[in-house]
PDB file of C-alpha atoms in Angstrom:
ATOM      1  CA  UNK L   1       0.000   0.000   0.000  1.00 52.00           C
ATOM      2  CA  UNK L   2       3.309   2.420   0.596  1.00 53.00           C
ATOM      3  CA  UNK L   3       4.683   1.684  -2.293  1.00 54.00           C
ATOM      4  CA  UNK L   4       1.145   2.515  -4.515  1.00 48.00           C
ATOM      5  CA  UNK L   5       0.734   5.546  -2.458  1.00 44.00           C
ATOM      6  CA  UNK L   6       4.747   6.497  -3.235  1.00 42.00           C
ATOM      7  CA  UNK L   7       3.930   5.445  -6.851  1.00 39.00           C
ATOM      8  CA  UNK L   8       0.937   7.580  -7.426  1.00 45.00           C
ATOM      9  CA  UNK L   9       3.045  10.889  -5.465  1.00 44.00           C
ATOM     10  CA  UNK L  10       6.081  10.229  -7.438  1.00 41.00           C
ATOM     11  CA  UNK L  11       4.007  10.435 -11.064  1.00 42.00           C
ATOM     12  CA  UNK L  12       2.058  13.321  -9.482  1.00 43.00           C
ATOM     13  CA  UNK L  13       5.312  15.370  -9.149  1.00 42.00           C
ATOM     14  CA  UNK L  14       6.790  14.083 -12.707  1.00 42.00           C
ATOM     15  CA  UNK L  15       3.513  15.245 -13.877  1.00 41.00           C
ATOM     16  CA  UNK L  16       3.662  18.462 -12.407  1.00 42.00           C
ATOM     17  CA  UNK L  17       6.977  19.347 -13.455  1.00 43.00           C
ATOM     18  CA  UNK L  18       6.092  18.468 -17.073  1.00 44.00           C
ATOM     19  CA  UNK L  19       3.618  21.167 -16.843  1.00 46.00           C
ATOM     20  CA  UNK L  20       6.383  23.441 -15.917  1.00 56.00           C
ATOM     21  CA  UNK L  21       8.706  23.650 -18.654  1.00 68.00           C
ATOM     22  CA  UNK L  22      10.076  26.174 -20.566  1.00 79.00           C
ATOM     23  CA  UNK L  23       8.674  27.827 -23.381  1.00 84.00           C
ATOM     24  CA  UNK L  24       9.505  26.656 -26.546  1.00 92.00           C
ATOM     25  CA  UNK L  25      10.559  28.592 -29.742  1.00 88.00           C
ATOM     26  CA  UNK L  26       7.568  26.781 -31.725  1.00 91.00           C
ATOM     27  CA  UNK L  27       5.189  27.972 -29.161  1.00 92.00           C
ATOM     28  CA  UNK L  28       5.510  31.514 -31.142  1.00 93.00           C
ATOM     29  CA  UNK L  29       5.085  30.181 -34.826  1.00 93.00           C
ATOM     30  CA  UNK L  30       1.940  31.814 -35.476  1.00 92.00           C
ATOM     31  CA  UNK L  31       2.535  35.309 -33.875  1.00 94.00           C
ATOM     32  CA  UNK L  32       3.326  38.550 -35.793  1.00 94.00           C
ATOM     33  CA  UNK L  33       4.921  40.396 -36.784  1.00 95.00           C
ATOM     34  CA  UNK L  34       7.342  37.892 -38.366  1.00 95.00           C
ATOM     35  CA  UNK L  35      10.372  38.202 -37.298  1.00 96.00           C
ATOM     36  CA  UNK L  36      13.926  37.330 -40.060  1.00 95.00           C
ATOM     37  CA  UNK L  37      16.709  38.239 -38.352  1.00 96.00           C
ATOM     38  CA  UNK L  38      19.231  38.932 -41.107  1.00 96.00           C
ATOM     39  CA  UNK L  39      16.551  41.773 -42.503  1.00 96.00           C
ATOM     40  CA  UNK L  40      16.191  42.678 -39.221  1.00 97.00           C
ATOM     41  CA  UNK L  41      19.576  43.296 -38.781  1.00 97.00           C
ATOM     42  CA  UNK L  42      20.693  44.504 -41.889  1.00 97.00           C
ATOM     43  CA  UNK L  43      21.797  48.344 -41.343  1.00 97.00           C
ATOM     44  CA  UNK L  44      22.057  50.361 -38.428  1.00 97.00           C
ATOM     45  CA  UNK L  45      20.288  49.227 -35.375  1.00 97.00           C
ATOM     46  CA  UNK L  46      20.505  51.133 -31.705  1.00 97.00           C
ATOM     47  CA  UNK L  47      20.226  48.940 -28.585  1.00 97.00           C
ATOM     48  CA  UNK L  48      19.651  50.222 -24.888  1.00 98.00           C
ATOM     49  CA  UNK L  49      19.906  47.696 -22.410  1.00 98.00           C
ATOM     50  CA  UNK L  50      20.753  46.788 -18.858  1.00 98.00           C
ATOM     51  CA  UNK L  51      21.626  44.410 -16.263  1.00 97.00           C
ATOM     52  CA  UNK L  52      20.038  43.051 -13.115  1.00 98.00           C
ATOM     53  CA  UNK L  53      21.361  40.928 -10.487  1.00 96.00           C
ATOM     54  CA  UNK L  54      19.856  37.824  -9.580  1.00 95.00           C
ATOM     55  CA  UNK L  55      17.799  40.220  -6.885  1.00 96.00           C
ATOM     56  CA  UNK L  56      16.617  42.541  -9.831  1.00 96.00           C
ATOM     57  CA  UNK L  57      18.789  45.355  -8.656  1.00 97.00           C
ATOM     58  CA  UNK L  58      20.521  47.012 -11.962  1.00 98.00           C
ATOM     59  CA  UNK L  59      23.949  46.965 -11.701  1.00 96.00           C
ATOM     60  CA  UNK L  60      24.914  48.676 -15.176  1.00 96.00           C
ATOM     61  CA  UNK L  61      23.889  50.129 -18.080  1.00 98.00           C
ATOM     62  CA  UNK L  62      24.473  50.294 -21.409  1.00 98.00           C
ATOM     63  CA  UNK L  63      23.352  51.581 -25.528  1.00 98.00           C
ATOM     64  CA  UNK L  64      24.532  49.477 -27.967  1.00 98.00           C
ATOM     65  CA  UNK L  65      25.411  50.968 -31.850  1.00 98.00           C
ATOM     66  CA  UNK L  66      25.144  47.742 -34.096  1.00 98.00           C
ATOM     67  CA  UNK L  67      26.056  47.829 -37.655  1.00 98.00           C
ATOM     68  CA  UNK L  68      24.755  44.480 -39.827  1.00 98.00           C
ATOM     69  CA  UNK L  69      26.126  43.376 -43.131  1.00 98.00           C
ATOM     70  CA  UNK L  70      24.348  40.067 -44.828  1.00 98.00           C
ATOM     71  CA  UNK L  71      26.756  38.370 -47.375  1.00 98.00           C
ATOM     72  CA  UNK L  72      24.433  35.729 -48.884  1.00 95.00           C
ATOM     73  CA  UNK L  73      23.240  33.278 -45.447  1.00 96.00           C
ATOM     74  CA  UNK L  74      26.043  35.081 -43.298  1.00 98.00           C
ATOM     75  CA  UNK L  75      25.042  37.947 -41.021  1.00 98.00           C
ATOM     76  CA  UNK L  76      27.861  39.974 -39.587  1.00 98.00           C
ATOM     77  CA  UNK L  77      26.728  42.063 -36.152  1.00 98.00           C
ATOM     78  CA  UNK L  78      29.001  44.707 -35.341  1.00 98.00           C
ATOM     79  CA  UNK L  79      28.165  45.989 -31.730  1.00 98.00           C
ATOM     80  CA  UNK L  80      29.970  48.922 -30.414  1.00 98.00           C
ATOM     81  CA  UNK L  81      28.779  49.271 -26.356  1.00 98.00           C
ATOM     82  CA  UNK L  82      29.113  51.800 -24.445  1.00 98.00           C
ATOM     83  CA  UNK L  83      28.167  51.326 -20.769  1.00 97.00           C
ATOM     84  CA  UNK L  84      27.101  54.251 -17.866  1.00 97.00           C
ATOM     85  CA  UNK L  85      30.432  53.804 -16.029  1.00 96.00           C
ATOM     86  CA  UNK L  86      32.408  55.176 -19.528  1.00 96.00           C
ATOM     87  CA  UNK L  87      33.576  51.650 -20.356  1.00 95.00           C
ATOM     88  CA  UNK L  88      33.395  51.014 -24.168  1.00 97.00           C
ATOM     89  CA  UNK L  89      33.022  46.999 -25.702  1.00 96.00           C
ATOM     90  CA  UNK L  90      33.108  45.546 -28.982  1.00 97.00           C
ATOM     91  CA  UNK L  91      31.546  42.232 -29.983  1.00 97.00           C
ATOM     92  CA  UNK L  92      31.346  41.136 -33.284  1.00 98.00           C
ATOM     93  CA  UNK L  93      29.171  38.345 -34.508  1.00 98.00           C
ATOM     94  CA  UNK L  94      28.861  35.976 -37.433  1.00 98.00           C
ATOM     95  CA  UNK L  95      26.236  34.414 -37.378  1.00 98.00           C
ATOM     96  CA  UNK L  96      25.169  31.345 -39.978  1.00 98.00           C
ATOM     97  CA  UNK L  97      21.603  30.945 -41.384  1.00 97.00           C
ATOM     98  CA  UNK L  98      21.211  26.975 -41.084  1.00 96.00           C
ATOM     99  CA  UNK L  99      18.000  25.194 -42.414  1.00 84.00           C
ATOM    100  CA  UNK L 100      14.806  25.152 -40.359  1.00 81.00           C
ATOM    101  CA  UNK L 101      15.313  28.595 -39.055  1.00 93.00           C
ATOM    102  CA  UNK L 102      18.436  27.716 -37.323  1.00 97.00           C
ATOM    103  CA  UNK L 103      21.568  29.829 -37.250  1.00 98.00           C
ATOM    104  CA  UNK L 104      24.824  29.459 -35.326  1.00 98.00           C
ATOM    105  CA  UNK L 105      27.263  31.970 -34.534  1.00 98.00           C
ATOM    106  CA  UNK L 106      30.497  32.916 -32.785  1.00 98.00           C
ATOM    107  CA  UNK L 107      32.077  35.971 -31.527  1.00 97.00           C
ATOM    108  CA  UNK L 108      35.572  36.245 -30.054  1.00 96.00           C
ATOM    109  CA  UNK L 109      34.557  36.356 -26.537  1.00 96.00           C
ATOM    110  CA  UNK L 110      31.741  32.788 -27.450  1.00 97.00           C
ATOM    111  CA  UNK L 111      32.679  30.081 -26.229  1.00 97.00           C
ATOM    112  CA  UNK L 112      32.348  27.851 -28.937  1.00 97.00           C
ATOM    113  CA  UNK L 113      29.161  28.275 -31.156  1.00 97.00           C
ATOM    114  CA  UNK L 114      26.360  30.365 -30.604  1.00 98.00           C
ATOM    115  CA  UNK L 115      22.641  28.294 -31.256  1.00 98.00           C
ATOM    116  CA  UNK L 116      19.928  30.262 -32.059  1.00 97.00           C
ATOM    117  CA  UNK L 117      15.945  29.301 -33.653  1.00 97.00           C
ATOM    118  CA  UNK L 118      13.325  31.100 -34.374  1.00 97.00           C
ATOM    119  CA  UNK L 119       9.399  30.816 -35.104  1.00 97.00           C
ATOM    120  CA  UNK L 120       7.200  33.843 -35.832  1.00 96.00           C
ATOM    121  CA  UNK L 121       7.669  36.823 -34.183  1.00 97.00           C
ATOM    122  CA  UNK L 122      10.942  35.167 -31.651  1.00 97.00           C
ATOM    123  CA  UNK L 123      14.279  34.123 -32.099  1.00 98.00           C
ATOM    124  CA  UNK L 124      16.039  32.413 -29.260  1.00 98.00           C
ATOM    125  CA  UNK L 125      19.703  32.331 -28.861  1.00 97.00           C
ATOM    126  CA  UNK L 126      22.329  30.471 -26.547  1.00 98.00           C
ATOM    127  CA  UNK L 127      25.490  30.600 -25.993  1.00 98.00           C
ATOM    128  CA  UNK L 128      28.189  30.502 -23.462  1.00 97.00           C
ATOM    129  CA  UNK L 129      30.571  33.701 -22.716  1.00 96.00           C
ATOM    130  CA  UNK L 130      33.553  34.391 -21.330  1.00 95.00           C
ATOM    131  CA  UNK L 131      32.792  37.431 -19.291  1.00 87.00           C
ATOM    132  CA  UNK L 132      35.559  39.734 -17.649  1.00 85.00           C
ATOM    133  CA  UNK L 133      35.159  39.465 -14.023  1.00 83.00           C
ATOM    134  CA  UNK L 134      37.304  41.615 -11.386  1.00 86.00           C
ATOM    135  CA  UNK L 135      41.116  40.488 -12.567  1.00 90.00           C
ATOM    136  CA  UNK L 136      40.107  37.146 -14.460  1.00 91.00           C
ATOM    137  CA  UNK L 137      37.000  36.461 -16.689  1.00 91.00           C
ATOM    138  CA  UNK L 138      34.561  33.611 -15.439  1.00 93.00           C
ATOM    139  CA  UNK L 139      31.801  32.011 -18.345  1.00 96.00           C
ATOM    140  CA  UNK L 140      28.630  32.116 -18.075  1.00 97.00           C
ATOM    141  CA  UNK L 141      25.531  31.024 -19.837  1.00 98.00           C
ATOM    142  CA  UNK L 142      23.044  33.354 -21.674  1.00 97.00           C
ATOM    143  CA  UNK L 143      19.725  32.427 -23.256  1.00 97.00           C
ATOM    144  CA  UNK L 144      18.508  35.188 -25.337  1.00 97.00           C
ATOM    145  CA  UNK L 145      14.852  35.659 -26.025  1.00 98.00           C
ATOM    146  CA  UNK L 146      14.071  37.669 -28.455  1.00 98.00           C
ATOM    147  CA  UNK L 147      10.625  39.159 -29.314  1.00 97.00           C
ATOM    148  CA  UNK L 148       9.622  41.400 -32.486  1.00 97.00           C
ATOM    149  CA  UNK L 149       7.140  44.145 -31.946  1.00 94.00           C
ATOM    150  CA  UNK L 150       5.644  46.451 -34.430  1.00 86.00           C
ATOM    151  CA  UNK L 151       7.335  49.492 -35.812  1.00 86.00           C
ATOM    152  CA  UNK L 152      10.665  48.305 -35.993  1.00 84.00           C
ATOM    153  CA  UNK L 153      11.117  47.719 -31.840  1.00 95.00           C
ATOM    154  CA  UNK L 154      12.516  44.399 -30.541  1.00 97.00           C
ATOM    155  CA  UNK L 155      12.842  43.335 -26.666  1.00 97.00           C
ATOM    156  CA  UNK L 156      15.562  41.041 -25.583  1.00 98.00           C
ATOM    157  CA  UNK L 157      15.413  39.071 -22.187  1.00 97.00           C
ATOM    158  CA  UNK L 158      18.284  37.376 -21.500  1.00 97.00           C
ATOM    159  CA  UNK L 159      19.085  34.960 -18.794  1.00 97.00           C
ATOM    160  CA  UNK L 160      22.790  34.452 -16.813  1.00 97.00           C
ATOM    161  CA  UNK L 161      23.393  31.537 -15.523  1.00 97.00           C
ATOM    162  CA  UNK L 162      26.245  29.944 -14.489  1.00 96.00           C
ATOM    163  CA  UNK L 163      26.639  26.209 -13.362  1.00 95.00           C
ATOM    164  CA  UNK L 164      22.831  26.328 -13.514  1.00 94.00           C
ATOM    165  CA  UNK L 165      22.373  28.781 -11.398  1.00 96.00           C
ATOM    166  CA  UNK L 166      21.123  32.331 -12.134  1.00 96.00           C
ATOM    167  CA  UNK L 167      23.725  35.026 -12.040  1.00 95.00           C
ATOM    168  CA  UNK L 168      21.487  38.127 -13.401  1.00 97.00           C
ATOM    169  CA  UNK L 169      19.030  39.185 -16.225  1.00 98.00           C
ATOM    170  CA  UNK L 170      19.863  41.351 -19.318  1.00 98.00           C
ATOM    171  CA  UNK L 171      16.924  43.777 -20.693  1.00 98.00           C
ATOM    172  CA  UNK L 172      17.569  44.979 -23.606  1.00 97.00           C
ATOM    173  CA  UNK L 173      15.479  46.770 -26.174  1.00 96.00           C
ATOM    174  CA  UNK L 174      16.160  47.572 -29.830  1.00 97.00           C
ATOM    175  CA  UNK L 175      15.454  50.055 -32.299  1.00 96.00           C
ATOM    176  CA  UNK L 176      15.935  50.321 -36.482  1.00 88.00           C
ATOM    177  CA  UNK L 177      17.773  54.034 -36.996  1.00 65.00           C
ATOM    178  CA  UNK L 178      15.321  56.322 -38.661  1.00 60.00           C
TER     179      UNK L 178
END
């Protein structure tokens, strides 16, 4: 009878957690506007963002000048940040359209390759990052979300992690230059 009653609790909880995951990418296949990230991209694009601790408290903030050049199914990302202490940052991407509305990428502070998908209106990205941290760097873990409104305006939530755990939160918001 302990064991049926452990049985029944123990698929409860499996259930349960099922019920919990995280979104998916496909979830957003039908929403608009529809988002393709090298048109998107292509040009001059401003970026203001910021980071939270794992608390919520911002710790720093930044705008982001990004310059995009497609070369057939290659997007380059230029990004020129510039953050409220004075500090100034370069990243630049290349990132891969794959089939299925895949892409990879890599920058020269990724760790490895960047995997990214999208579906509608989203594009989801992850990659690890090797982030300058007092006299060292430490990596860490982002997953980008990604979310296309209208008029040219795109939010970016980003999670931090590091060895599973969460570090912080980037917000970030970005807007075609008129």
């Amino acid at each position: 009878m302990k064991i049926r009653a452990y049985l029944i609790s123990l698929c409860t909880a499996a259930l349960l957690l099922a019920g919990c995951g995280s979104p998916q990418v496909q979830d957003y296949a039908q929403t608009e506007p529809k988002l393709d990230l090298f048109t998107y991209f292509a040009g001059e694009t401003q970026a203001y963002g910021q980071f939270q601790d794992r608390a919520g408290a911002v710790k720093r903030r930044f705008t982001v000048a990004i310059t995009g050049t497609v070369k057939g199914d290659e997007l380059t990302l230029d990004e020129r940040f510039v953050y409220d202490d004075g500090e100034h940052e370069q990243r630049i991407w290349v990132i891969k359209r794959l089939a299925d509305n895949q892409y990879s990428g890599t920058a020269g502070d990724v760790i490895g390759q960047a995997q990214g998908h999208s579906a509608g209106s989203v594009f989801n990205w992850r990659y690890t990052l090797d982030l300058p941290y007092k006299d060292s760097s430490i990596h860490v873990k982002f997953d980008d979300w990604m979310f296309l409104q209208s008029d040219g305006v795109m939010l970016n939530r980003a999670q931090v992690t590091k060895w599973g755990f969460k570090v912080g939160e980037v917000t970030l918001f970005f807007s075609k230059a008129q």
